[in-house]
Short mmCIF file of C-alpha atoms in Angstrom, two decimals:
data_model
loop_
_atom_site.label_atom_id
_atom_site.label_comp_id
_atom_site.label_asym_id
_atom_site.label_seq_id
_atom_site.Cartn_x
_atom_site.Cartn_y
_atom_site.Cartn_z
CA UNK A 1239 12.71 42.18 28.48
CA UNK A 1240 9.31 42.73 26.72
CA UNK A 1241 11.05 43.23 23.19
CA UNK A 1242 13.11 39.84 23.79
CA UNK A 1243 9.84 37.87 24.98
CA UNK A 1244 7.96 39.17 21.63
CA UNK A 1245 10.84 37.67 20.06
CA UNK A 1246 10.72 34.63 21.30
CA UNK A 1247 6.78 34.44 21.11
CA UNK A 1248 7.26 35.03 17.42
CA UNK A 1249 10.11 32.22 17.35
CA UNK A 1250 7.65 29.90 18.82
CA UNK A 1251 4.74 30.54 16.85
CA UNK A 1252 7.09 30.02 13.64
CA UNK A 1253 8.34 26.93 14.99
CA UNK A 1254 4.49 25.66 15.82
CA UNK A 1255 3.59 26.49 12.32
CA UNK A 1256 6.12 24.65 10.84
CA UNK A 1257 5.66 21.46 13.12
CA UNK A 1258 1.79 21.95 12.02
CA UNK A 1259 2.61 21.82 8.53
CA UNK A 1260 5.03 18.82 9.09
CA UNK A 1261 2.16 17.01 10.91
CA UNK A 1262 -0.29 17.75 8.09
CA UNK A 1263 1.99 16.36 5.44
CA UNK A 1264 2.63 13.38 7.50
CA UNK A 1265 -0.77 12.82 7.67
CA UNK A 1266 -1.11 13.02 4.11
CA UNK A 1267 1.69 10.69 3.62
CA UNK A 1268 0.01 8.30 6.03
CA UNK A 1269 -3.34 8.10 4.24
CA UNK A 1270 -1.47 7.44 1.00
CA UNK A 1271 0.40 4.19 2.44
CA UNK A 1272 -2.85 3.09 3.92
CA UNK A 1273 -4.47 3.25 0.53
CA UNK A 1274 -1.27 1.93 -1.19
CA UNK A 1275 -1.60 -0.84 1.53
CA UNK A 1276 -5.22 -1.93 1.02
CA UNK A 1277 -4.65 -1.94 -2.72
CA UNK A 1278 -1.68 -4.21 -2.23
CA UNK A 1279 -3.96 -6.61 -0.12
CA UNK A 1280 -6.55 -6.64 -2.89
CA UNK A 1281 -4.16 -7.55 -5.37
CA UNK A 1282 -3.04 -10.24 -2.96
CA UNK A 1283 -6.44 -11.34 -2.47
CA UNK A 1284 -7.55 -11.58 -5.95
CA UNK A 1285 -4.17 -13.61 -6.90
CA UNK A 1286 -5.16 -16.10 -4.30
CA UNK A 1287 -7.80 -17.51 -6.47
CA UNK A 1288 -6.20 -20.08 -8.96
CA UNK A 1289 -8.84 -19.41 -11.84
CA UNK A 1290 -8.20 -15.47 -11.88
CA UNK A 1291 -4.08 -16.43 -11.15
CA UNK A 1292 -4.49 -18.58 -14.20
CA UNK A 1293 -6.08 -16.38 -16.46
CA UNK A 1294 -3.40 -13.76 -15.66
CA UNK A 1295 -0.64 -16.37 -16.50
CA UNK A 1296 -2.32 -17.14 -19.57
CA UNK A 1297 -2.65 -13.54 -20.77
CA UNK A 1298 1.25 -12.89 -19.85
CA UNK A 1299 2.23 -15.90 -21.81
CA UNK A 1300 0.21 -15.05 -24.71
CA UNK A 1301 1.66 -11.51 -24.70
CA UNK A 1302 5.26 -13.01 -24.35
CA UNK A 1303 5.04 -15.64 -27.27
CA UNK A 1304 3.36 -12.77 -29.29
CA UNK A 1305 6.05 -10.58 -29.21
CA UNK A 1306 8.99 -13.48 -29.53
CA UNK A 1307 7.78 -15.65 -32.32
CA UNK A 1308 6.06 -15.18 -35.74
CA UNK A 1309 2.33 -15.33 -35.66
CA UNK A 1310 2.30 -18.60 -37.68
CA UNK A 1311 4.88 -20.51 -35.25
CA UNK A 1312 2.65 -20.86 -32.36
CA UNK A 1313 -0.87 -21.78 -31.21
CA UNK A 1314 -2.71 -20.56 -28.17
CA UNK A 1315 -5.19 -23.21 -26.38
CA UNK A 1316 -3.61 -25.94 -28.41
CA UNK A 1317 -5.15 -29.38 -28.27
CA UNK A 1318 -3.74 -32.48 -28.99
CA UNK A 1319 -5.26 -35.34 -30.78
CA UNK A 1320 -5.18 -37.24 -27.46
CA UNK A 1321 -7.52 -34.64 -26.28
CA UNK A 1322 -4.95 -32.87 -23.84
CA UNK A 1323 -5.10 -29.03 -24.07
CA UNK A 1324 -1.90 -26.56 -23.06
CA UNK A 1325 -1.87 -22.90 -23.01
CA UNK A 1326 0.22 -22.42 -25.75
CA UNK A 1327 2.25 -24.37 -28.42
CA UNK A 1328 5.35 -23.64 -30.47
CA UNK A 1329 6.09 -25.20 -33.78
CA UNK A 1330 9.79 -26.46 -33.66
CA UNK A 1331 11.75 -28.53 -36.08
CA UNK A 1332 11.73 -31.54 -33.44
CA UNK A 1333 7.66 -31.16 -33.18
CA UNK A 1334 5.40 -29.04 -30.95
CA UNK A 1335 6.59 -27.81 -27.72
CA UNK A 1336 3.73 -27.62 -25.16
CA UNK A 1337 3.57 -24.64 -22.71
CA UNK A 1338 1.37 -24.17 -19.59
CA UNK A 1339 1.27 -20.95 -18.17
CA UNK A 1340 0.12 -22.30 -14.53
CA UNK A 1341 2.50 -22.20 -11.64
CA UNK A 1342 1.60 -24.52 -8.68
CA UNK A 1343 2.27 -21.66 -6.35
CA UNK A 1344 0.47 -23.64 -3.28
CA UNK A 1345 2.83 -26.36 -3.05
CA UNK A 1346 5.36 -24.02 -3.97
CA UNK A 1347 4.65 -21.70 -0.71
CA UNK A 1348 4.19 -24.83 1.43
CA UNK A 1349 7.81 -26.00 0.30
CA UNK A 1350 9.42 -22.47 1.18
CA UNK A 1351 7.29 -22.10 4.49
CA UNK A 1352 8.39 -25.74 5.72
CA UNK A 1353 9.86 -25.68 9.24
CA UNK A 1354 11.63 -28.98 9.03
CA UNK A 1355 13.14 -31.18 6.30
CA UNK A 1356 10.51 -33.84 6.45
CA UNK A 1357 7.76 -31.24 5.92
CA UNK A 1358 10.07 -29.64 3.19
CA UNK A 1359 10.54 -33.05 1.20
CA UNK A 1360 6.86 -34.06 1.30
CA UNK A 1361 6.13 -30.30 -0.16
CA UNK A 1362 9.18 -30.76 -2.73
CA UNK A 1363 7.69 -33.52 -4.03
CA UNK A 1364 4.11 -32.33 -4.36
CA UNK A 1365 5.68 -29.24 -6.30
CA UNK A 1366 7.54 -31.23 -8.65
CA UNK A 1367 4.40 -33.44 -9.32
CA UNK A 1368 2.42 -30.37 -10.02
CA UNK A 1369 5.16 -29.19 -12.18
CA UNK A 1370 5.48 -32.18 -14.27
CA UNK A 1371 1.46 -32.24 -14.84
#
């Protein structure tokens, strides 16, 4: 009987040790998840600023165009004779193709979050107007 109790005690000790190790691993994973969640929130807050989001968009556009086109076939921060400025312009046989990297996310988000067709229609018009700018 004593031998059986010792065997059971040993088995319980082993299981408790395993459970303790597992709980420790779960705590570590939860900590990593919390850090990742905070990092994602910080990035989301960072991207809420239209100016910062625009800077990122311009950099991505610059990188894409630089990789896709020869250096003498595009301009960055191109200004037309009218004074209008665009983030990039690509030379084509038909003329200059202006490109603006900014995406009107505020009205796009309103359009996607609209709860009825009337709100969606208003937001869609605002979004289309923003895109045409």
